[in-house]
Coordinates of C-alpha atoms in Angstrom, one line a residue:
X12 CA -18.4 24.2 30.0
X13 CA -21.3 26.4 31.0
X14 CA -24.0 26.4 28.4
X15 CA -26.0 29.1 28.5
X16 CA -29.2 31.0 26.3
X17 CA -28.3 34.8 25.1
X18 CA -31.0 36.9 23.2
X19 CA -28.2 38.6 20.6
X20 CA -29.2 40.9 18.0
X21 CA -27.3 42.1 14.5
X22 CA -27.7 45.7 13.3
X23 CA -26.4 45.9 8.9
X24 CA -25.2 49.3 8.8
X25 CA -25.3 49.2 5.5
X26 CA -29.3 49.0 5.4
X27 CA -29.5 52.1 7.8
X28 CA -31.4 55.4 6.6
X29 CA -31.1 57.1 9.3
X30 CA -34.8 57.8 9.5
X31 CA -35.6 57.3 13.3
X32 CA -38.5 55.5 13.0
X33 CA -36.8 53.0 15.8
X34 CA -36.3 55.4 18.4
X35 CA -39.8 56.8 18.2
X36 CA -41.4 53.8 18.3
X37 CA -39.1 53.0 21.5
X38 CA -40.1 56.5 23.3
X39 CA -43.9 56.3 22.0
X40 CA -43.8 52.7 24.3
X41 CA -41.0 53.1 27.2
X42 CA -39.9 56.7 27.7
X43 CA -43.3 58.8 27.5
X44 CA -43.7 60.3 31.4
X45 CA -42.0 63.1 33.4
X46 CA -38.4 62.3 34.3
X47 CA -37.9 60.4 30.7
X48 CA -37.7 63.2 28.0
X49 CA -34.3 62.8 27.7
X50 CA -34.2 59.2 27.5
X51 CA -33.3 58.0 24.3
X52 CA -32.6 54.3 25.0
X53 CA -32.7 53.8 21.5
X54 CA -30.7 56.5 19.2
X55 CA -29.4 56.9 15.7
X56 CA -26.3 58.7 15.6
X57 CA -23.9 59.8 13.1
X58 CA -20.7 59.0 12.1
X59 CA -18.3 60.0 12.5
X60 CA -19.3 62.1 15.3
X61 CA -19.9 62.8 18.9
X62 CA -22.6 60.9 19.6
X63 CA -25.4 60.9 22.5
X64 CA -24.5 61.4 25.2
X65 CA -21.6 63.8 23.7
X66 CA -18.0 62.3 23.5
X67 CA -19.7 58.5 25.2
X68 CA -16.9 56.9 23.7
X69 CA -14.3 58.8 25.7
X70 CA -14.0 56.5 28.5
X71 CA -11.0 58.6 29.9
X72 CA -13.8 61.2 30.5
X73 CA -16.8 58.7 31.7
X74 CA -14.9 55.5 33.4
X75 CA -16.8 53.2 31.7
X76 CA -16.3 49.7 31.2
X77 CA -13.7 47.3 32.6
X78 CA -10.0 47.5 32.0
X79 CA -6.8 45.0 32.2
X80 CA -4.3 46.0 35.1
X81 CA -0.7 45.5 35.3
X82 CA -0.8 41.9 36.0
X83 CA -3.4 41.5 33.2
X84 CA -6.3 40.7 35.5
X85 CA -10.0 43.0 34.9
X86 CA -11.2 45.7 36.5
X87 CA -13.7 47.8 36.4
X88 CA -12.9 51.0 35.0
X89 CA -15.1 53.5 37.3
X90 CA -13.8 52.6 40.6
X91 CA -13.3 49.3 43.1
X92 CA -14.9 48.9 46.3
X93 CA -12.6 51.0 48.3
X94 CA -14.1 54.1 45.5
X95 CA -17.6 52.9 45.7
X96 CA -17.6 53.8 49.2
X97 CA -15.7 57.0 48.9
X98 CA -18.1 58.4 46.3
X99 CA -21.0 56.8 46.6
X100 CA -22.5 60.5 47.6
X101 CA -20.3 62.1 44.9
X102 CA -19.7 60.3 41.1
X103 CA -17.1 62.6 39.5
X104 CA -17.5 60.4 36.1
X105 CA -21.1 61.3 36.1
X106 CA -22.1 63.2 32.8
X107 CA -24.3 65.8 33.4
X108 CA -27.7 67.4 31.6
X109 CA -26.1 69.2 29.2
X110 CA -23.7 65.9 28.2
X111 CA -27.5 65.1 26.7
X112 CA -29.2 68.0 26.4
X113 CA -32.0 70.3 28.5
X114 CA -35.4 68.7 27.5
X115 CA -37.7 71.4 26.0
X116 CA -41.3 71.6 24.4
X117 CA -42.7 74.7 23.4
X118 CA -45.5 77.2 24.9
X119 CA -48.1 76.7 21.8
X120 CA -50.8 77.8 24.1
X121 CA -49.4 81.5 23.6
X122 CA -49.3 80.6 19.8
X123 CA -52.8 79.5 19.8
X124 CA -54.2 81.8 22.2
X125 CA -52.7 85.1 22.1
X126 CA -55.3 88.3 21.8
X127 CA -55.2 90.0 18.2
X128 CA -52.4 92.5 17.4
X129 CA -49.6 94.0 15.1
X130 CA -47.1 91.4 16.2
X131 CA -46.9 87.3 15.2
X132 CA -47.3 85.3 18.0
X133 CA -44.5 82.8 19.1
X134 CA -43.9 79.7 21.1
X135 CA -40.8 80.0 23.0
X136 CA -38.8 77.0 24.1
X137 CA -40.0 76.1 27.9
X138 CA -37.4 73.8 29.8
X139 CA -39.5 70.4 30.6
X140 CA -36.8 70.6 34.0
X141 CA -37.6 73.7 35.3
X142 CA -40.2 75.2 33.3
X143 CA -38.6 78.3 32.5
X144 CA -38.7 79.6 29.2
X145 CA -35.2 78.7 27.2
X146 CA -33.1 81.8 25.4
X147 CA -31.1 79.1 23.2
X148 CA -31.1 75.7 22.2
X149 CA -27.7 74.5 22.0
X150 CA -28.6 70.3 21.8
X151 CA -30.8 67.9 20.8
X152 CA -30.4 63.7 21.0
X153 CA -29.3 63.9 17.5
X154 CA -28.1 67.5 16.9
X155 CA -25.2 66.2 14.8
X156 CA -27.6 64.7 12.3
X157 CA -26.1 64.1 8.6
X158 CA -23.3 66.7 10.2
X159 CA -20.3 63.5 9.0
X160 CA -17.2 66.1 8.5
X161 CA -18.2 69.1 10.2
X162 CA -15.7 71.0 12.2
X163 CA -18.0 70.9 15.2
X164 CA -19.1 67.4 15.5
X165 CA -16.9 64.7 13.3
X166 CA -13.9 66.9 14.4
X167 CA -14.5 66.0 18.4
X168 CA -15.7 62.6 17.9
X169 CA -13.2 60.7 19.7
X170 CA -12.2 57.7 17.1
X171 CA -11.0 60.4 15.1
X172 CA -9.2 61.7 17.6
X173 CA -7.5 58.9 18.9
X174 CA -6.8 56.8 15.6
X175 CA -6.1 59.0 12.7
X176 CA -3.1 61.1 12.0
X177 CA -3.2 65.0 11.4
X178 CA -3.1 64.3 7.6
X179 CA -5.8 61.8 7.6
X180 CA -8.0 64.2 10.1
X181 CA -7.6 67.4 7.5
X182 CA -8.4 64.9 4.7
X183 CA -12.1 63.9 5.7
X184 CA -12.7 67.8 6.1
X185 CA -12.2 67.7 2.1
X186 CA -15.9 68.3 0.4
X187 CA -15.1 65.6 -1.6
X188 CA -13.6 63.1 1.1
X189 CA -16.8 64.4 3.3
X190 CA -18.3 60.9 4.8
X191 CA -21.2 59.6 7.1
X192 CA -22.8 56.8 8.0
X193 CA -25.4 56.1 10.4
X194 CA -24.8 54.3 13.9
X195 CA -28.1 52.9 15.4
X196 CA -27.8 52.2 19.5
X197 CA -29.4 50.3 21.7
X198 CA -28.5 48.6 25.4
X199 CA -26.2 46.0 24.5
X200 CA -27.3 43.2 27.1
X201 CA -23.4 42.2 27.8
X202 CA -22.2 39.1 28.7
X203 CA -19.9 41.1 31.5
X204 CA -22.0 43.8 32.0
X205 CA -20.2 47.4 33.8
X206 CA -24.0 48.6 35.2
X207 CA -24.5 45.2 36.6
X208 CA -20.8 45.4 38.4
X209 CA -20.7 49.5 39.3
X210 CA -24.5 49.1 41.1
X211 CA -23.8 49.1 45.3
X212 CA -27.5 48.0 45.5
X213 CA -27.4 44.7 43.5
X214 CA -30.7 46.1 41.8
X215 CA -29.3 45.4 37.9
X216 CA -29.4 41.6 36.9
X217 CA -29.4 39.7 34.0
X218 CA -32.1 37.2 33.2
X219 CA -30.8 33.7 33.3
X220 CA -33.7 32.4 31.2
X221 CA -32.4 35.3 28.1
X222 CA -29.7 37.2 29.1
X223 CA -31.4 40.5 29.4
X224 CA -30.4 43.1 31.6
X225 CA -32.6 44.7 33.8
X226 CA -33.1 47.4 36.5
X227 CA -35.5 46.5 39.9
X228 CA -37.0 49.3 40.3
X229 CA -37.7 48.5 44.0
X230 CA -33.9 48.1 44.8
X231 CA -32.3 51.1 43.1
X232 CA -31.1 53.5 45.0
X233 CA -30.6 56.2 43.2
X234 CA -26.4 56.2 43.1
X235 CA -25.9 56.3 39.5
X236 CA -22.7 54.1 39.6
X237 CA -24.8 52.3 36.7
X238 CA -24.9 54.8 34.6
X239 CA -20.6 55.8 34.6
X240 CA -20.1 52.1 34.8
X241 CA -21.7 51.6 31.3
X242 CA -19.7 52.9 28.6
X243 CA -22.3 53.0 26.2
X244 CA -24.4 55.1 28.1
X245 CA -27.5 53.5 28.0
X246 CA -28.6 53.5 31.7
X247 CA -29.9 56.8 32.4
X248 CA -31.5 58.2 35.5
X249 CA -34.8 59.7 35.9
X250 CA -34.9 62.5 38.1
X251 CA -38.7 62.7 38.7
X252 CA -39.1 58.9 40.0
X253 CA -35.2 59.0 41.5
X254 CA -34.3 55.7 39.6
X255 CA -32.0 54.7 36.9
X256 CA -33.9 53.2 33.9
X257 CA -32.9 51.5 30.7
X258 CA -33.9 49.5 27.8
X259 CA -35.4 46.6 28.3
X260 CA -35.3 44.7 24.9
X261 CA -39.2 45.1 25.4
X262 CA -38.9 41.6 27.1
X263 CA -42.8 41.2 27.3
X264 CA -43.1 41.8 23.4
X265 CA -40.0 38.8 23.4
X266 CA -41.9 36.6 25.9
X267 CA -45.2 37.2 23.6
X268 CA -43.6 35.7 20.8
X269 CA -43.0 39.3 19.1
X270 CA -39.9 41.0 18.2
X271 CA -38.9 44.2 20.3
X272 CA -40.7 47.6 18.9
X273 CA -37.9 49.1 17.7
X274 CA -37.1 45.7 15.1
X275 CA -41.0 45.7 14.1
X276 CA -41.0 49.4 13.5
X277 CA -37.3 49.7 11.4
X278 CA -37.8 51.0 7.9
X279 CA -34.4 49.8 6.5
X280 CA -35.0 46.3 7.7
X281 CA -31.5 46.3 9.3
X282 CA -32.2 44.2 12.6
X283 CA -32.5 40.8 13.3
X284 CA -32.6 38.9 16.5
X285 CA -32.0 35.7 17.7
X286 CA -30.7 33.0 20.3
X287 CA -27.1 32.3 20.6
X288 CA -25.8 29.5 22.7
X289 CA -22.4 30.6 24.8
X290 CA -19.9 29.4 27.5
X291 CA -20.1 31.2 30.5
X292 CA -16.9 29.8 32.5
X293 CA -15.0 31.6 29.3
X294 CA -16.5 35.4 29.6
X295 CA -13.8 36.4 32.1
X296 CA -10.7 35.1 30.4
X297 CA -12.1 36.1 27.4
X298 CA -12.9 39.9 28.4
X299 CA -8.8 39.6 29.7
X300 CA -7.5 39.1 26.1
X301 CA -5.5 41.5 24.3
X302 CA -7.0 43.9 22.6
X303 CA -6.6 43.3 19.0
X304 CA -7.9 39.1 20.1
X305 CA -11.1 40.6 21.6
X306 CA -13.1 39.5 18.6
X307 CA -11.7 36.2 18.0
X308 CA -12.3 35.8 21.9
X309 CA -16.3 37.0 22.0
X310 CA -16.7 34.7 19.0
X311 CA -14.7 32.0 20.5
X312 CA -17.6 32.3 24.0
X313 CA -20.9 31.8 21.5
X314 CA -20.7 27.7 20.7
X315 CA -21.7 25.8 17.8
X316 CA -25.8 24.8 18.3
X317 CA -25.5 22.1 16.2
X318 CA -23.0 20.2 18.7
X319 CA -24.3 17.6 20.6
X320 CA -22.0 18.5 23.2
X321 CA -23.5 22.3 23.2
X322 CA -26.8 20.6 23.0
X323 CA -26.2 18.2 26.3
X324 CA -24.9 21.6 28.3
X325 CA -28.0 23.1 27.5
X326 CA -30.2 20.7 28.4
X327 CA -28.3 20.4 31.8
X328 CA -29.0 23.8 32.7
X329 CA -32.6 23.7 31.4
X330 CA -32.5 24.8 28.6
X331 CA -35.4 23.4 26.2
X332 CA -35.4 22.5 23.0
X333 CA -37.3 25.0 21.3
X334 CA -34.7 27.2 22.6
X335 CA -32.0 24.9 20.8
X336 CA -34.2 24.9 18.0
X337 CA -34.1 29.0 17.9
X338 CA -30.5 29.3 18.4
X339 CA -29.9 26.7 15.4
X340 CA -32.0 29.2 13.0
X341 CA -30.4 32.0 14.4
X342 CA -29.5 34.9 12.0
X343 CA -27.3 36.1 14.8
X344 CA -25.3 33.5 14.7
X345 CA -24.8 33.5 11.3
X346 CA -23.7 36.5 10.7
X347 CA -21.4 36.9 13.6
X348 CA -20.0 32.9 13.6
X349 CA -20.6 31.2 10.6
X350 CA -19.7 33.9 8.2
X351 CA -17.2 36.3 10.8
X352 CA -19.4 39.6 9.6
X353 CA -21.1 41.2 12.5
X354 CA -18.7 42.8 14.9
X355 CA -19.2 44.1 18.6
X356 CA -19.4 48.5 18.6
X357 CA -16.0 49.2 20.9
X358 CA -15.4 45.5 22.7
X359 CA -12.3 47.3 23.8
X360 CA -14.7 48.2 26.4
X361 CA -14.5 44.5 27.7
X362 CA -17.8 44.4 28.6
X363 CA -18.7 41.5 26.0
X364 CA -21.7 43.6 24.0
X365 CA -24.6 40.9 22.3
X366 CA -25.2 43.5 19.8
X367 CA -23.3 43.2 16.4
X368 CA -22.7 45.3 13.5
X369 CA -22.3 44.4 10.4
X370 CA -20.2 47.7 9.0
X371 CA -21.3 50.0 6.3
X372 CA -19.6 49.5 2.9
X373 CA -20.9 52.4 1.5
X374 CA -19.1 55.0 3.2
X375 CA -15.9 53.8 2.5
X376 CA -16.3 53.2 -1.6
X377 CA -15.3 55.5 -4.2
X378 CA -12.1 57.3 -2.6
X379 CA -11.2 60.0 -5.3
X380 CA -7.2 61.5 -5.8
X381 CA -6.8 64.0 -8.2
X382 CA -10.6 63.9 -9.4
X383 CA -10.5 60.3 -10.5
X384 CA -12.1 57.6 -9.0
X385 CA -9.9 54.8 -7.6
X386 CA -10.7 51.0 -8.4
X387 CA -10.4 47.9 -6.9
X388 CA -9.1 45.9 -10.3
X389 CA -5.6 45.9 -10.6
X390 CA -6.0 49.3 -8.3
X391 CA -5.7 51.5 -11.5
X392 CA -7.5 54.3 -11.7
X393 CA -10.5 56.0 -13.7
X394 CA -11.9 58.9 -14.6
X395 CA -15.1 60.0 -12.6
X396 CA -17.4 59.8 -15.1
X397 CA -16.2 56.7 -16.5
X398 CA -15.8 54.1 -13.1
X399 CA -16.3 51.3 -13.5
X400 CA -18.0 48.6 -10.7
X401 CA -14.9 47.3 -8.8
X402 CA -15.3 50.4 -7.1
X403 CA -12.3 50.6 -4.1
X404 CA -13.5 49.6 -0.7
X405 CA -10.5 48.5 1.5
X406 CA -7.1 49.2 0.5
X407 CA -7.6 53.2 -0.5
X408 CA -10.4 53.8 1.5
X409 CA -12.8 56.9 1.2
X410 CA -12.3 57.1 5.4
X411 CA -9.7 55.3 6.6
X412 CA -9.9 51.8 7.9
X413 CA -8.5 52.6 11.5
X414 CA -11.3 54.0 12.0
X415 CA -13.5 51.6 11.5
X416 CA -11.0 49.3 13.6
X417 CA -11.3 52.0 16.1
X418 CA -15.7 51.8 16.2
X419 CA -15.7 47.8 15.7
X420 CA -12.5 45.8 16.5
X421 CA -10.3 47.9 19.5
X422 CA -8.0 48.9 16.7
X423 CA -7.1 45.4 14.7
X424 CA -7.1 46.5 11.3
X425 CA -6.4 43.4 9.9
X426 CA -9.7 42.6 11.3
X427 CA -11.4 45.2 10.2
X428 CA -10.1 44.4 6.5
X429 CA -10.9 41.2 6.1
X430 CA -14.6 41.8 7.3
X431 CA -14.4 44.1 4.2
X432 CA -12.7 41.8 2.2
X433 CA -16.3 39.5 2.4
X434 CA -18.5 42.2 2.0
X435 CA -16.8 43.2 -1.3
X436 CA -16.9 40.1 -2.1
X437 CA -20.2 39.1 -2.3
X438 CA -21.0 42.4 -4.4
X439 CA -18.9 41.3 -6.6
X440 CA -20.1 38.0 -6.9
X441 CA -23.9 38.6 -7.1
X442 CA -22.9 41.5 -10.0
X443 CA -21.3 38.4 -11.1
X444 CA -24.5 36.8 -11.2
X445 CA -27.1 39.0 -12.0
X446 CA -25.3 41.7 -13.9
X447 CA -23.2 40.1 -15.9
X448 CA -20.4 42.7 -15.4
X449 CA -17.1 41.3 -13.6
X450 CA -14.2 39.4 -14.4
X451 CA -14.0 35.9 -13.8
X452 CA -10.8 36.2 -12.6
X453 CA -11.1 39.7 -10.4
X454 CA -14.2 37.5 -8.6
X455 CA -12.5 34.0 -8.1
X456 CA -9.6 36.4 -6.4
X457 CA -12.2 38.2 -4.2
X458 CA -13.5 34.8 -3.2
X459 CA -10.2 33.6 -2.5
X460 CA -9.2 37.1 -0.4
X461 CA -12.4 36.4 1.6
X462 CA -12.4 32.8 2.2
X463 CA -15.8 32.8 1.1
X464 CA -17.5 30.2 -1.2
X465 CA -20.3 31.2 -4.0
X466 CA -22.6 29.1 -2.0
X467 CA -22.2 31.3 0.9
X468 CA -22.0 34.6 -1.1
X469 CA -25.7 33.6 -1.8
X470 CA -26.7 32.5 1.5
X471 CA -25.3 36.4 3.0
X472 CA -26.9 38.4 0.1
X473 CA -30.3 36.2 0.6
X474 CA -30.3 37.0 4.5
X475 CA -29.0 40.8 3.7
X476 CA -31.4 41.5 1.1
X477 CA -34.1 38.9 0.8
X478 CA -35.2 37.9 4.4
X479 CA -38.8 37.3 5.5
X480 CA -39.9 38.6 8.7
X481 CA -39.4 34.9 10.2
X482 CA -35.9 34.8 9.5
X483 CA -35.2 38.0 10.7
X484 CA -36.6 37.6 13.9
X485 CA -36.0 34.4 15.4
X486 CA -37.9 34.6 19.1
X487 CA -38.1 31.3 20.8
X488 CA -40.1 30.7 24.1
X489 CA -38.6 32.5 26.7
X490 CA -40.2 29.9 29.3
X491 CA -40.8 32.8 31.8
X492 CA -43.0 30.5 33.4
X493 CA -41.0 27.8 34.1
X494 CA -38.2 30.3 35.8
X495 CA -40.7 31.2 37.8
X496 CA -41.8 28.0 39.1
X497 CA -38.1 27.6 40.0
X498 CA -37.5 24.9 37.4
X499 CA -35.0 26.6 35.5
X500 CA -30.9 27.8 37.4
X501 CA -30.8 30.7 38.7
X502 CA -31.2 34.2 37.1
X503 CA -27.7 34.9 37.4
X504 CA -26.4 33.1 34.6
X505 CA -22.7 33.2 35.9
X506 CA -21.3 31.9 39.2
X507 CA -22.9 33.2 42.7
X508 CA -19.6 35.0 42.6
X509 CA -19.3 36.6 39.6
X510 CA -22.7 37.2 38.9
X511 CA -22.1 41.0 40.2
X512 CA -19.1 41.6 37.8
X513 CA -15.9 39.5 37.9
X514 CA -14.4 40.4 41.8
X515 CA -16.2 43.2 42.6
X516 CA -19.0 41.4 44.9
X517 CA -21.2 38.7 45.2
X518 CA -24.7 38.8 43.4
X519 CA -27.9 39.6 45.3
X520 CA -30.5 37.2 46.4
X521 CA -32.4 35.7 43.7
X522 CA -35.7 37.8 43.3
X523 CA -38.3 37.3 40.8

């Protein structure tokens, strides 16, 4: 057992407004010079929906990721060494400008200065690539904005696509089936990371004293294998400086003692961050499971911090006790361990994401046939205008659940369910509570259904609802300085060998 420190974060979709006050505070800090206006490390998109960059999830299109061969061994999806060579001057599965969009501001000085006359002034769209003026604007980071059920954008996003029946499709174009919920994005620091593995340079890495993944500006090269070989799409590449860049968890806020911008600056209160404790010598047979065991499998890799044999495998790699400490008071890990809510976005991707979602229930209460409202009591149903609160959330779902199995657990519905299963029931039991308004019965059957305890509803809806900033954001001493001085393994936190991505090559030299 290979004990190692992960900084892992938790988004709670259903605390999302969609108001974007993350990804400005991330592109006020990170993305504000030539060669970054298109940039957006950290996004809010819609969903269902394409996404940004447009159709990321189709990894039939990009080659993202890692896949399982015949003989059940992983690979990367993009291309082996043999194809790193043959295209390392040409990357087919590259997307292109307009798979983001043209970066644009607008030519105010005309606005402001023109000379007096019969006409109104304008200030036409001037491309920030070429700096010619723009005839049309055809996309925008998030031009599918509150656009859940269009033809244009929910029709082509590819969980839809790929999971739902012809039926089901034409059913969420209804006005009244019409559904969206927000999807906030960030770099997911893997554990088996697809940039780190696709770079022929050896300039990603990932921290050993965090887990972060970074990009040495000295060392890249400029081939873009990073950016096809992440299927999330979050390593993009500047073409006034010729480098790839991503996010960076805004590591010196982290070793400062402070939160990342984008989790100081969030408006809904829907992130938390924290230290998890995992088994390295597990991420490769774990990224080999089976699909629908990918979740139990990620889960299975982050270990108990209370174990005093987790706790001696830390301290053999150096890891100190205020980093113990940290992953002990980790709202990370309870969300995703102890209480089995927080889920990784696509881990079909194999790539063993540290970000979590806990899913929206909102989108997927109050399904309606015939005009009535459908219930989650005995499953009878009720006229609108008299519902009661055991509103449906799982069984007859306003969207269907395979698509939510598609976003969140490769396609397990039963997964998917039973996630749902909790999160109903601790509504139910804090109405129980403070409303006054359920059944004994229908909650102690909820309970049961979840394999949740009252204790524990209350311990999820004080985290969910009541948290202070402190127990949000959990930062522990990164000791930078001690990995500096050497006193701490090395920043690969795997093997020498599989430091570059499991078979592909061997890691670079360490360089600080």
């Amino acid at each position: 057992m290979d004990i190692r420190a992960q900084v892992s974060m938790v988004f709670h979709l259903d605390k999302c407004i969609g108001c974007h006050t993350c990804s400005i505070a991330c592109k006020n800090i990170w993305t504000d010079r030539q060669g970054t206006e298109y940039m957006w490390w950290n996004n809010v998109e819609t969903k269902p929906g394409t996404g940004y960059p447009t159709q990321w999830e189709d990894q039939e299109k990009y080659k993202g990721g890692w896949e399982r061969d015949s003989r059940g061994r992983l690979k990367l999806k993009l291309q082996g060494r043999a194809g790193a060579l043959t295209n390392i001057f040409y990357n087919p599965s590259l997307p292109t400008l307009d798979d983001y969009y043209e970066p644009w501001t607008y030519d105010y000085k005309n606005l402001f200065d023109a000379p007096e006359g019969d006409d109104q002034p304008t200030a036409r769209a001037v491309s920030l690539v070429t700096g010619d003026f723009m005839d049309t604007l055809e996309a925008g980071p998030n031009w599918d904005d509150d656009m859940g059920g269009s033809e244009v954008y929910a029709a082509n996003d590819p969980n839809i696509l790929k999971s739902l029946s012809e039926s089901e499709q034409q059913s969420l174009k209804n006005l009244e089936q019409t559904v969206f919920f927000y999807l906030p994005r960030i770099c997911n620091h893997c554990l088996n990371p697809g940039c780190v593995a696709a770079c022929p340079t050896g300039a990603i890495y990932k921290r050993g004293e965090d887990g972060i993944v970074l990009i040495s500006q000295n060392r890249c090269r400029a081939w873009r294998m990073c950016v096809s070989g992440c299927p999330y799409k979050k390593t993009y590449f500047n073409w006034s400086t010729g480098k790839s860049e991503k996010c960076i968890l805004c590591y010196p806020r982290l070793e400062s003692g402070q939160p990342p911008a984008c989790f100081h600056s969030c408006v809904g209160r829907i992130r938390y961050i924290g230290m998890v404790l995992y088994d390295a010598d597990g991420i490769e047979q774990a990224a080999r499971s089976p699909d629908d065991g990918l979740v139990d499998a990620q889960r299975a890799l982050i270990k108990d911090p209370y174990d005093p044999e987790v706790i001696a495998g830390a301290k053999r790699n150096g890891i100190g006790d205020a980093v113990v400490t940290a992953a002990q008071n980790s709202p990370v890990y309870k969300f995703v361990k102890r209480w089995g809510l927080a889920l990784p976005l696509h881990p079909e991707f194999r790539t063993m994401p540290m970000l979590f979602y806990v899913p929206p229930l909102l989108p997927v209460i109050a399904a309606i046939r015939d005009g009535q409202y459908e219930t989650t009591a005995g499953m009878e149903t009720a006229p609108a205008d008299e519902t009661g609160p055991n509103l449906n959330t799982v069984d007859k779902a306003r969207i269907p659940m395979q698509y939510m199995a598609s976003l969140f657990t490769a396609g397990n519905v039963d997964k998917i369910k039973h996630v749902y299963h909790k999160l109903v029931a601790v509504r139910m039991y804090m109405r129980s509570e403070q409303v006054g308004d359920q059944k004994e019965e229908d909650v102690q059957e909820a309970l049961r259904r979840a394999d949740l305890t009252p204790e524990q509803c209350i311990s999820i809806f004080e985290l969910t609802s009541l948290p202070t900033f402190e127990e949000r954001f959990v930062v522990p001493p990164m000791e930078r300085e001690r990995a500096m001085d050497g006193e701490l393994p090395p920043l690969d936190p795997y093997s020498r060998k599989a430091a570059g991505g499991f078979g592909f090559r061997d890691a670079p030299a360490r360089r600080f």
